[in-house]
Coordinates of C-alpha atoms in Angstrom, one line a residue:
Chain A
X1 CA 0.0 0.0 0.0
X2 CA 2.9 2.4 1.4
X3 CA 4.5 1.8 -1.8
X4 CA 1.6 3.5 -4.3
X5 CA 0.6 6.1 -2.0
X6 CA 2.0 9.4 -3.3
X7 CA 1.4 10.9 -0.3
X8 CA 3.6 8.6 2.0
X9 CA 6.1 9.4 -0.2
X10 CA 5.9 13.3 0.7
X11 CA 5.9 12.9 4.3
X12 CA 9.4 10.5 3.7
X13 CA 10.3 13.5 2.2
X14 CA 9.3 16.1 4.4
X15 CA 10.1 14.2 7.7
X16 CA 13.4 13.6 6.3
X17 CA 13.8 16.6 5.4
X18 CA 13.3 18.0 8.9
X19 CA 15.5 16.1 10.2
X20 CA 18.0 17.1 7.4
X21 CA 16.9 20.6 8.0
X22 CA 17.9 20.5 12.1
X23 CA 21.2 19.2 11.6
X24 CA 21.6 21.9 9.1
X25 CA 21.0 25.0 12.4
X26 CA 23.4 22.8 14.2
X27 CA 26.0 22.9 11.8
X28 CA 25.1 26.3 11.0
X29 CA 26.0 27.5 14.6
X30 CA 29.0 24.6 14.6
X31 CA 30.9 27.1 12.6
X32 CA 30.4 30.0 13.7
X33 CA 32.9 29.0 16.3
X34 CA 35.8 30.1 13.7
X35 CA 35.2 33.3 14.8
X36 CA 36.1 32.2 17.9
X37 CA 39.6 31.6 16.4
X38 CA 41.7 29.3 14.9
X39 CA 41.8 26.8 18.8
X40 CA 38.0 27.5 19.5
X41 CA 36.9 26.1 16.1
X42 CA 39.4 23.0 16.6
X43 CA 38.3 22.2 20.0
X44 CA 34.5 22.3 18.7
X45 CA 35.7 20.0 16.4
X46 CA 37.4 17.7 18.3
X47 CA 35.0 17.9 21.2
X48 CA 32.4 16.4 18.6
X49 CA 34.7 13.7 18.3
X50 CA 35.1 13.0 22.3
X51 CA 31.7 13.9 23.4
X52 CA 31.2 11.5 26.2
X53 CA 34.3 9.8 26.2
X54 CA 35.6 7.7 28.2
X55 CA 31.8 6.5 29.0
X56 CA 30.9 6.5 25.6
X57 CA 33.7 5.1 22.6
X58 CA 35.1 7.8 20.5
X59 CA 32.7 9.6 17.9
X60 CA 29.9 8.1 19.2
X61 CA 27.9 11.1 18.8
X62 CA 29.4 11.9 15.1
X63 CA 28.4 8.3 14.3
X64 CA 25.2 8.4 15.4
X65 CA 24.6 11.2 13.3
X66 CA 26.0 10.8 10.5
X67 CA 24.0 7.0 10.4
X68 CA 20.8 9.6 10.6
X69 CA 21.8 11.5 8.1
X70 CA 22.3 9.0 5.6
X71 CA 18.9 7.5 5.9
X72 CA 17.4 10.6 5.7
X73 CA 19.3 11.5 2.4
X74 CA 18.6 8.6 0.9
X75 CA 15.1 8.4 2.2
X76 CA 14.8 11.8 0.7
X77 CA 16.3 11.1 -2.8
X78 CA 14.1 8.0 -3.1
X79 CA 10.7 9.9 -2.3
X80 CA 12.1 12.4 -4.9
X81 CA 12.9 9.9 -7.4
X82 CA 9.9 8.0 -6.9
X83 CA 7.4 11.6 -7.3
X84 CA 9.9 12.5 -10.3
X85 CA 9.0 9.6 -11.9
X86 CA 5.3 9.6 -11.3
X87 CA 5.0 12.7 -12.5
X88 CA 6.8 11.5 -16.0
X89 CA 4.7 8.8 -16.4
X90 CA 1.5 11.0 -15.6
X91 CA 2.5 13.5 -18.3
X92 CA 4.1 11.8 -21.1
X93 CA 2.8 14.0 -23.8
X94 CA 4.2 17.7 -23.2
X95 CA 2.5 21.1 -23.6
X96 CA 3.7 22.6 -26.7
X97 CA 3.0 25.7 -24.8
X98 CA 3.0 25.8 -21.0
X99 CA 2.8 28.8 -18.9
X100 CA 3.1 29.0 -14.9
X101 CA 0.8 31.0 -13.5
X102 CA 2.2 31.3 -9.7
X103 CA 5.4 28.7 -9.3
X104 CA 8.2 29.7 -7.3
X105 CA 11.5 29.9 -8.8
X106 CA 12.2 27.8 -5.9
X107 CA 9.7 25.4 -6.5
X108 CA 10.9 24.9 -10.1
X109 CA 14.3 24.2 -9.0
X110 CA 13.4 21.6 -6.4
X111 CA 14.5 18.6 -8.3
X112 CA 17.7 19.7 -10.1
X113 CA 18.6 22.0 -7.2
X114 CA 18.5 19.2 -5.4
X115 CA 20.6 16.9 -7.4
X116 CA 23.7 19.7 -7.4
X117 CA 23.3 20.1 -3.4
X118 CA 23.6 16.1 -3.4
X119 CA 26.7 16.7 -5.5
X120 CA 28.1 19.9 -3.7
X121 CA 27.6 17.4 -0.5
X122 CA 29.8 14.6 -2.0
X123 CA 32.2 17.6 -2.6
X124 CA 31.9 19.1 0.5
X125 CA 32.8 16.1 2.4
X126 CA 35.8 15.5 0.0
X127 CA 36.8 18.8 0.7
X128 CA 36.5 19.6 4.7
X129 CA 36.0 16.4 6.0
X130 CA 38.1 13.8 4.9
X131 CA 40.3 16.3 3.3
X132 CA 41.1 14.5 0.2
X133 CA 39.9 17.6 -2.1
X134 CA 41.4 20.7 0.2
X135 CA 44.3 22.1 -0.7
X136 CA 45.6 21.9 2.5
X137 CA 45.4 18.4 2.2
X138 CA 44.2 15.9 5.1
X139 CA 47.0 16.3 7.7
X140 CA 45.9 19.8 7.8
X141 CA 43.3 20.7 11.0
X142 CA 39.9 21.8 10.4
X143 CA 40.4 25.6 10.6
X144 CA 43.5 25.3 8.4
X145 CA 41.3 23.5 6.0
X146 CA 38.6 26.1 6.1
X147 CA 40.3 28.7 5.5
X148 CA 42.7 26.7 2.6
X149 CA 39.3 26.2 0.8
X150 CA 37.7 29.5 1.2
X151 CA 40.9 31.1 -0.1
X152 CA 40.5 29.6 -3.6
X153 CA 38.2 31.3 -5.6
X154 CA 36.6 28.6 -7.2
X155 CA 36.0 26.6 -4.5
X156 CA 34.3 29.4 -2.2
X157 CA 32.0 30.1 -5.8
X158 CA 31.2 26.5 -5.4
X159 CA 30.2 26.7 -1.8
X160 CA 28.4 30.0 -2.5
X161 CA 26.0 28.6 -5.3
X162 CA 25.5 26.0 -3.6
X163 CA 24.3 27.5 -0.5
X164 CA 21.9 30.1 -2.7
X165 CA 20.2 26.7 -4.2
X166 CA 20.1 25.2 -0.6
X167 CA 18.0 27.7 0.6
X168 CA 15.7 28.0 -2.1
X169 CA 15.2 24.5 -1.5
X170 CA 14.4 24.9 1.9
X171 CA 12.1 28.2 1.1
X172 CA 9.8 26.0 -1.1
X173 CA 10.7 22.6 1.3
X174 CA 9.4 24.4 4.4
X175 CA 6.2 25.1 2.8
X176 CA 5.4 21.7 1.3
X177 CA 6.2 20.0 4.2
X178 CA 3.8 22.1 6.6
X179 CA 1.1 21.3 4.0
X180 CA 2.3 17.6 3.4
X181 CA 2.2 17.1 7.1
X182 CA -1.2 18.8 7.2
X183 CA -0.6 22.1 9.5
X184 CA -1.4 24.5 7.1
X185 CA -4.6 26.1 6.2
X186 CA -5.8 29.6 4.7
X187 CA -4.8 30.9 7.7
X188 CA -1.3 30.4 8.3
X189 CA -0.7 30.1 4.7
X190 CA 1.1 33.5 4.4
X191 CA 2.8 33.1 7.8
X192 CA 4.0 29.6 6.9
X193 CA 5.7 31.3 3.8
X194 CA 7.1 33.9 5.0
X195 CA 8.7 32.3 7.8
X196 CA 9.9 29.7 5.2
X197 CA 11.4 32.9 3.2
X198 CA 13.1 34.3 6.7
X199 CA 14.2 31.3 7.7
X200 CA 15.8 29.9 4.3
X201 CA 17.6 33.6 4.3
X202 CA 19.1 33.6 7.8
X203 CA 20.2 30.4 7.8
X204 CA 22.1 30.7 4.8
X205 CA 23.5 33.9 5.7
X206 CA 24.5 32.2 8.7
X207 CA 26.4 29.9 6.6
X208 CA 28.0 32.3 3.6
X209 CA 29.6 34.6 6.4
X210 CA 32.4 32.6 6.9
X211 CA 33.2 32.4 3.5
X212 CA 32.8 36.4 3.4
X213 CA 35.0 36.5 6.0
X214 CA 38.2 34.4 4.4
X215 CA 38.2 36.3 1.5
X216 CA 37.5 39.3 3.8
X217 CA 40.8 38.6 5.3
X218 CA 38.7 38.6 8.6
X219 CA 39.5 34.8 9.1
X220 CA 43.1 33.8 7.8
Chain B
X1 CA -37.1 61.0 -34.2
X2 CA -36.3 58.7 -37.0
X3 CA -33.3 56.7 -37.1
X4 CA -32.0 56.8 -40.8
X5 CA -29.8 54.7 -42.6
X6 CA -26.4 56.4 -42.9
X7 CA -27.3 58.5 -39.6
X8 CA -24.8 58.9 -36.8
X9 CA -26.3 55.0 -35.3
X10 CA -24.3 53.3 -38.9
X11 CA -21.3 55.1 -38.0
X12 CA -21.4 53.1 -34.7
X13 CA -22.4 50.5 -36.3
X14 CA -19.1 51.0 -38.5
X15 CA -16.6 51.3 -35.7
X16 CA -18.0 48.1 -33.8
X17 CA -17.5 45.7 -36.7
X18 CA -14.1 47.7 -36.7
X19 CA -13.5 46.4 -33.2
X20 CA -13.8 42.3 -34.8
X21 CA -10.4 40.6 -34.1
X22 CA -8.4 39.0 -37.0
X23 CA -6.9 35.8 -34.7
X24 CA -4.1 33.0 -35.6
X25 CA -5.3 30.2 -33.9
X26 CA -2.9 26.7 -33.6
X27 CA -5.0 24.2 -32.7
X28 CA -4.2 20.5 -31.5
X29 CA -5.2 18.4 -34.2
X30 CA -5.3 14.4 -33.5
X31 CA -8.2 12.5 -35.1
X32 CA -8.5 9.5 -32.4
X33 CA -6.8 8.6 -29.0
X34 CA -4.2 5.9 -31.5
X35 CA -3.0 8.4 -33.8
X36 CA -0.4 11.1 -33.1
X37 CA -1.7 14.6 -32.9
X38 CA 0.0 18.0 -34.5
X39 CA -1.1 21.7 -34.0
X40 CA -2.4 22.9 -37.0
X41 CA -2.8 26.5 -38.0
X42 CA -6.3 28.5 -38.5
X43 CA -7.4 31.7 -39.2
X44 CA -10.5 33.6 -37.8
X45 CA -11.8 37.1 -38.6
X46 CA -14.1 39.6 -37.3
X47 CA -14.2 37.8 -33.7
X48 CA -16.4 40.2 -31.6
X49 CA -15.0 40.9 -27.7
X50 CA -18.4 40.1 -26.2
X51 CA -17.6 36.2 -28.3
X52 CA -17.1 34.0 -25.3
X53 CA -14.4 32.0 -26.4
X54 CA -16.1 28.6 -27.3
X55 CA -18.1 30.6 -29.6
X56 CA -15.1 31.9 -31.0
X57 CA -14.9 28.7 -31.9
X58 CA -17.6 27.5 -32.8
X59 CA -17.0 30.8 -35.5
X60 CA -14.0 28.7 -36.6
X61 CA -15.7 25.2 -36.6
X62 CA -18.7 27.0 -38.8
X63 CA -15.6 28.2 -41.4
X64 CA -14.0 24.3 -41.3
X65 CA -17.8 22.5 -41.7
X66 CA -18.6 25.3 -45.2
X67 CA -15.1 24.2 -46.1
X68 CA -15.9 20.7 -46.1
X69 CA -13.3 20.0 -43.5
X70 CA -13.8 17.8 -40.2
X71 CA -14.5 20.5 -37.3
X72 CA -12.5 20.8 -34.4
X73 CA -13.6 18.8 -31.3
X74 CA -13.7 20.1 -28.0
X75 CA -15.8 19.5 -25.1
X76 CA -18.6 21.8 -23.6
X77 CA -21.9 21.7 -22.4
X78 CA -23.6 24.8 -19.8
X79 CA -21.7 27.5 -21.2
X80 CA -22.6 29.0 -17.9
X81 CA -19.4 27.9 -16.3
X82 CA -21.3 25.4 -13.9
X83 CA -21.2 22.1 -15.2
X84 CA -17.4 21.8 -15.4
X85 CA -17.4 20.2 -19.3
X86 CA -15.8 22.7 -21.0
X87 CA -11.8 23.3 -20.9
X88 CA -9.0 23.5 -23.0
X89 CA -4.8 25.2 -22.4
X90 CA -4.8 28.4 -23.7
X91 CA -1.8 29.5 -24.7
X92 CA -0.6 27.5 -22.1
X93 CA -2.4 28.4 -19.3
X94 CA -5.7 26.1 -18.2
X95 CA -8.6 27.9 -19.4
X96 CA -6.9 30.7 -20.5
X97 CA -5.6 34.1 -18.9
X98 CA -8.6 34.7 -16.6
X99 CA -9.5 32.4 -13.7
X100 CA -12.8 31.5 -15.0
X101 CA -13.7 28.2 -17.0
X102 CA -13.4 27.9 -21.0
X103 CA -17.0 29.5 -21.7
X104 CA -17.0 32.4 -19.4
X105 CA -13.4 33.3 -20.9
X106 CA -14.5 36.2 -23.3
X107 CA -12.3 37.4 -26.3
X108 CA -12.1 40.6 -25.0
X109 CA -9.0 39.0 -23.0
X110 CA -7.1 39.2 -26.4
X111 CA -6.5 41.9 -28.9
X112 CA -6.6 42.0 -32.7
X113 CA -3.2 40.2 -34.1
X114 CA -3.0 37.8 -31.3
X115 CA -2.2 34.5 -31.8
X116 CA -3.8 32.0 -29.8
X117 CA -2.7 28.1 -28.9
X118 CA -5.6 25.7 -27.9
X119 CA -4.5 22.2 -26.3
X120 CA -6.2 19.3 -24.5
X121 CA -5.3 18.8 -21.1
X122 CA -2.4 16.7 -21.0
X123 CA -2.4 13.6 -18.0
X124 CA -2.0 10.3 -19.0
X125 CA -5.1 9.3 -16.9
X126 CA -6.5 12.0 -19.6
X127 CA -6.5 10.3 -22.9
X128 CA -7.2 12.6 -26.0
X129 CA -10.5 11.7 -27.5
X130 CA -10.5 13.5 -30.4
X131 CA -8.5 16.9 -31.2
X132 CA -9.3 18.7 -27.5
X133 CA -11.6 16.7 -25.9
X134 CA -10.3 14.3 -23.3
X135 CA -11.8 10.9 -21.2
X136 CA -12.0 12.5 -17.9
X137 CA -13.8 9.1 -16.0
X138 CA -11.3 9.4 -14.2
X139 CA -11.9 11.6 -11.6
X140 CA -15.6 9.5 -12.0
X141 CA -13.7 6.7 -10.6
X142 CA -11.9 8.8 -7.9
X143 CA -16.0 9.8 -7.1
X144 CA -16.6 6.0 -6.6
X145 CA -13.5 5.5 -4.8
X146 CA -15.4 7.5 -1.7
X147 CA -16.3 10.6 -3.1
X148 CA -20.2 10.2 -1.5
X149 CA -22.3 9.5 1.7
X150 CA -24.2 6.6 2.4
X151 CA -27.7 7.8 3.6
X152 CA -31.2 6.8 2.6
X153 CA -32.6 8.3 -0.2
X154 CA -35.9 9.3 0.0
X155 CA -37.9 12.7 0.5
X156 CA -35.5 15.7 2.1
X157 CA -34.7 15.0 5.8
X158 CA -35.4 18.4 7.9
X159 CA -32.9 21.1 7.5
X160 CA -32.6 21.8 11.5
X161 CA -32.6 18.1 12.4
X162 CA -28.5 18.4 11.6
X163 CA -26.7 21.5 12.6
X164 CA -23.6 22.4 11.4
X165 CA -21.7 25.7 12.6
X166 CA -22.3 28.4 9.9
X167 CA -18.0 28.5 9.8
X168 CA -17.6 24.5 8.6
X169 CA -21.0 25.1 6.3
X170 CA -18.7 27.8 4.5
X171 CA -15.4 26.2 4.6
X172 CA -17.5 22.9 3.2
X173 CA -19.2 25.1 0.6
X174 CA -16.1 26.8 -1.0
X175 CA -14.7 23.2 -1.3
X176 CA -18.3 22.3 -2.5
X177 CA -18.0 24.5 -5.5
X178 CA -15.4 22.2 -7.3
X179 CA -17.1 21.3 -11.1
X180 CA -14.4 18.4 -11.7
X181 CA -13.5 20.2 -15.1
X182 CA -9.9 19.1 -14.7
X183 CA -7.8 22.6 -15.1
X184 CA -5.8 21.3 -12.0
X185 CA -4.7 18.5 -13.2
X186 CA -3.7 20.1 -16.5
X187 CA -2.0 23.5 -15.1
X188 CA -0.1 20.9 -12.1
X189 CA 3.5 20.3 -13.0
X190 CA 3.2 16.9 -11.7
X191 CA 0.0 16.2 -13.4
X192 CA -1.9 15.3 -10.1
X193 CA -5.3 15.1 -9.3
X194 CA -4.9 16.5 -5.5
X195 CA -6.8 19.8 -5.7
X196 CA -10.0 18.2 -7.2
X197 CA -9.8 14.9 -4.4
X198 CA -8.6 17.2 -1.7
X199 CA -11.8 19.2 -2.1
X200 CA -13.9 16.2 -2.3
X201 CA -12.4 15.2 0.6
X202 CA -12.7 18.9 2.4
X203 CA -16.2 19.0 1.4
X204 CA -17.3 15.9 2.7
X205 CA -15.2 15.9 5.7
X206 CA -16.6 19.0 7.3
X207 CA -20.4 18.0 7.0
X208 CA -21.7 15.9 10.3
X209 CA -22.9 13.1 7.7
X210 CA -19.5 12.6 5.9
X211 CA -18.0 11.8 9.2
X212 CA -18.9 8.0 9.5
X213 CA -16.8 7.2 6.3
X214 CA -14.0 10.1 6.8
X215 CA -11.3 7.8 7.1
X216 CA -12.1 5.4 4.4
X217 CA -13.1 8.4 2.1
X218 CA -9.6 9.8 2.2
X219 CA -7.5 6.7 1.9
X220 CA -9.0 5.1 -1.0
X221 CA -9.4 8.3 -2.8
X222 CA -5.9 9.0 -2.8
X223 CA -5.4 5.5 -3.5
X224 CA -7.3 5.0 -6.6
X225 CA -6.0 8.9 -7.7
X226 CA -2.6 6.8 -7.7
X227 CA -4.0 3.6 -9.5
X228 CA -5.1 6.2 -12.1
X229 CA -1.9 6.9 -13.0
X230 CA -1.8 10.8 -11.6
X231 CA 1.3 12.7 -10.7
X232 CA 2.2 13.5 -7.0
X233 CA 1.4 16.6 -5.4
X234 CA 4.3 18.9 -4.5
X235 CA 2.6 22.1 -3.5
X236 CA 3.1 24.5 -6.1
X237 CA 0.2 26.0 -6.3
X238 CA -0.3 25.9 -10.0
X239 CA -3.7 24.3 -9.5
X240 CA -5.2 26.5 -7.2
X241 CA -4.3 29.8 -9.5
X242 CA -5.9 27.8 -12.3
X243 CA -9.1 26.4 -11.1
X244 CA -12.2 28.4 -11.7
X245 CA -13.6 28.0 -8.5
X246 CA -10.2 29.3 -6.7
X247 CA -10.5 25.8 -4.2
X248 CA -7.8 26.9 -2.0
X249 CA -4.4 24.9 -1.3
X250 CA -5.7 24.8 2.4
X251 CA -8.1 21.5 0.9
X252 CA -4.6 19.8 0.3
X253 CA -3.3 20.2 3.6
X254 CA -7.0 19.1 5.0
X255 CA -6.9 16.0 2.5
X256 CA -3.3 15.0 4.3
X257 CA -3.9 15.9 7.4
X258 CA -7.0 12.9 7.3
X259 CA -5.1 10.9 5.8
X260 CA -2.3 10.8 8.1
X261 CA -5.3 10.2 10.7
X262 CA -6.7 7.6 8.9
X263 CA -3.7 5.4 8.5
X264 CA -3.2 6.0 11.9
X265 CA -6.3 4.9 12.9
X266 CA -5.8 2.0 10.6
X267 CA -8.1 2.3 7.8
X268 CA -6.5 1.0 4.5
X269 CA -8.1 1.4 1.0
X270 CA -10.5 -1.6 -0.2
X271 CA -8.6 -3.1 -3.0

C-alpha cells in the first residue's frame, strides 16, 4: 500500500527533510565557532569527536549522526525519485506551450537543485571532512582547511551557489512539508511562507559569512 | 425622431465591426486517441470581444464545416461555467488568462493580431479523444473511490434536524463548489489530481454526515488517484491559481492531514 501512496512518499520526504533541515541550524552554529579563532573552532571539532568519552567510545555522537543523516538522504532522494518519476509517467505528452501562472522559482528548481546540493555534498565532504579535495590536504586541521578552501576562488564560488540553491530549496521545502504534514490552512498560509522565506535567508547567511570572512581577510 | 440609414447609429455601427479581431489560432489536431496529434494552424476574422471564447470557436468550426473539413472537437456543455465540461490550455495556461472556465473566458482577454494556442489537457489518466476533448472518468472513478455519503434516499430530511456551525458550512461550501472540469490537473507540474480529491475530501469531511466514512473516504481516494496513474502533489500551487472555482491549497493540507489520521487509525483502501 505504502509503496503506491503518493502521499507517503511526501511525508518520507518532508520528515526527512526536517531532520535534514535540524542538523543543518546545528551545523550552521558549529561554525560559527571560527570566529572564535583558529583553537576555538578546533576544539569544537574535536569535542564532537570526544563527546562522552571515556563513557561513551570515540565519535559516538558523530556516528550516530552521520547514520541519521544518511537515511534521511537517501530516504529523501528515493521519495524524490519515486514523485519524479510519477509525474513523467502522468504527463508523457508535453504542452507545446505551458505557462506558470504562480510557481516559485524555488519550486521549479526543487529537483535539479537538489541533485547539485547532493553533488556539492559529496564535494563538501571530500573537501573539509576527509580532506582529500582541500588544498591543504588531510593532515591539515579543520580551521587550516577552512580557511585553505575558502581562499580559492573557485572553490568558495562552489560553496556560495551551492548555499543560494540550498536555501531556495528549503524556502519552497518548508512550505510543502507544513502542507504535506497537514498544519497549514488559509490561515497560516502567508505566515507559513514567509517564515519559510526568513528562515531559508538567515540560515544561509549564517552559513555564507564565513566564507565572506576568508576572502574578507577577517578569518586567515 | 427617426433613425436613418447612414445617420450617426451606422457610424457606430461601423466602428464596432471595426473592433472584430483578425486571430491566428494553432489548434491540437489528433483524429482519435491511437493516432499522433500535431497543432495545425487556423485563421479567424471579425471575432467580436463580447464572443465567449467557445463561440469563438464554434466561429471557426462554422468556417471548417462550409469548407468541407472535419470541425475541431472540443468539449462543452452549460456554457454558464457550472457544469465543469468545458476546458482546454490556452496559450498554455488552463482555461486561459482569466480564472474562469473555457465559456465564461470572453475574447475581449485578447487583442486583434494575437495569436492564440488551444491544447487538450495533458495527463496520461486524460487520454485525448479526439482533437481537445479528453476521457476525464477518471476523476468518476476517484467519485466512486469515496467521493459520497451513504444515507437513505428518500424525501428531504429536515434542514434543522442536523446543525452544522455556519464556519464549517462555508469552509465545506467553498470546497463544494469544485465542477471536476480538470484545469488542476492540466495546469499541475506533476500532473496530479490533488486539488479536485482534496476538495472532495474537504467538502465531505466538514459536513456531520461525511464523518462515518471520513477515514475510508480519504485513503481510498488517494489511492485510486494513484492507481489512475496521476502525478504527485508537490505544493506549487499551480492548480489552485488555475481552477475556476479558486479551491484553496488549504483543501490539500485538510486532504493529508486525514489521511495521516486515517492510517493511523488504521483504515487502509478496499482493493
Amino acid at each position: 500500500m505504502a509503496k503506491t501512496n503518493s502521499v507517503f512518499k511526501k511525508v518520507v520526504m518532508a520528515v526527512s527533510g526536517i531532520i535534514m533541515l535540524l542538523f543543518l541550524i546545528a551545523h550552521m552554529i558549529g561554525n560559527l565557532h571560527v570566529f572564535q579563532g583558529a583553537e576555538s573552532f578546533n576544539d569544537y571539532s574535536e569535542w564532537l569527536r570526544s563527546f562522552g568519552e571515556p563513557a561513551l567510545p570515540p565519535r559516538t555522537l558523530l556516528t550516530v549522526i552521520e547514520i541519521v543523516l544518511v537515511v534521511s538522504v537517501l530516504a529523501h532522494m528515493w521519495a524524490a525519485i519515486a514523485l519524479w518519476r510519477q509525474a513523467k509517467r502522468a504527463r508523457p505528452e508535453r504542452y507545446v506551450t505551458k505557462k506558470s501562472v504562480v510557481q516559485t522559482y524555488a519550486s521549479r528548481t526543487m529537483r535539479w537543485g537538489g541533485v547539485i546540493i547532493g553533488l556539492f555534498i559529496v564535494y563538501h565532504l571530500l573537501d573539509l571532512t576527509f580532506g582529500a579535495a582541500n588544498p591543504a590536504g588531510t593532515d591539515a586541521t579543520p580551521y587550516d582547511r577552512l580557511v585553505a578552501s575558502f581562499q580559492n576562488p573557485i572553490a568558495t564560488t562552489v560553496y556560495v551557489v551551492a548555499l543560494v540553491l540550498l536555501g531556495m530549496h528549503l524556502r519552497h521545502g518548508i512550505w510543502s512539508a507544513t502542507q504535506t504534514l497537514g498544519q497549514s490552512n488559509r490561515r497560516r498560509e502567508r505566515t507559513v511562507n514567509a517564515f519559510a522565506v526568513a528562515f531559508a535567508t538567515l540560515l544561509i547567511a549564517g552559513y555564507l559569512v564565513v566564507p565572506a570572512a576568508v576572502v574578507l581577510g577577517l578569518v586567515d | 425622431m427617426t433613425i436613418t440609414q447612414g445617420g450617426p447609429h451606422s457610424t457606430v455601427d461601423q466602428t464596432s465591426a471595426k473592433r472584430g479581431m483578425n486571430l491566428t489560432l494553432r489548434i491540437w489536431r489528433q483524429s482519435n486517441p491511437s493516432v499522433k496529434g500535431k497543432m495545425v494552424t487556423y485563421k479567424v476574422s471579425d471575432i467580436s470581444p463580447d464572443m465567449s471564447f467557445l463561440e469563438m470557436l464554434d466561429v471557426l468550426n462554422e468556417q471548417l464545416i462550409m469548407q468541407g473539413d472535419d470541425p475541431v472537437a472540443f468539449d462543452h456543455d452549460c456554457r454558464e461555467g457550472i457544469c465543469g465540461m468545458c476546458g482546454v490550455m490556452i496559450n498554455g495556461q488552463a482555461h486561459g488568462p482569466q480564472q474562469t472556465t473555457t465559456c465564461q473566458l470572453h475574447m475581449r482577454s485578447f487583442k486583434d493580431g494575437d495569436s492564440i494556442d488551444i491544447e487538450p489537457w495533458r495527463a496520461s489518466p486524460f487520454p485525448v479523444i479526439k482533437d481537445l476533448a479528453v476521457d476525464r472518468r477518471a476523476f468518476d472513478r476517484i467519485i466512486q473511490a469515496g467521493g459520497y455519503i451513504s444515507v437513505p434516499t428518500g424525501t428531504a430530511p429536515e434542514a434543522h434536524s442536523t446543525p452544522v456551525p455556519k464556519k464549517d458550512s462555508d469552509a465545506a461550501f467553498d470546497a463544494a463548489t469544485c465542477i471536476g472540469c480538470g484545469a488542476c490537473v492540466a495546469a499541475c507540474p506533476n500532473a496530479s489530481s490533488m486539488l479536485f480529491t482534496a476538495a472532495k475530501v474537504t467538502h465531505l469531511g466538514l459536513m456531520p454526515q461525511g464523518q462515518p466514512e471520513r477515514d475510508d473516504r480519504v485513503v481510498n481516494m488517494v489511492h485510486q488517484q494513484d492507481l489512475e496513474g496521476f502525478g504527485g502533489c508537490t505544493n506549487i500551487g499551480e492548480c489552485s491559481a488555475s481552477c475556476p472555482k479558486g479551491i484553496s491549497m488549504e483543501t490539500i493540507s485538510r486532504l493529508n492531514h486525514d489521511l495521516l489520521g486515517a492510517l493511523r487509525a488504521g483504515a487502509r483502501p478496499k482493493s
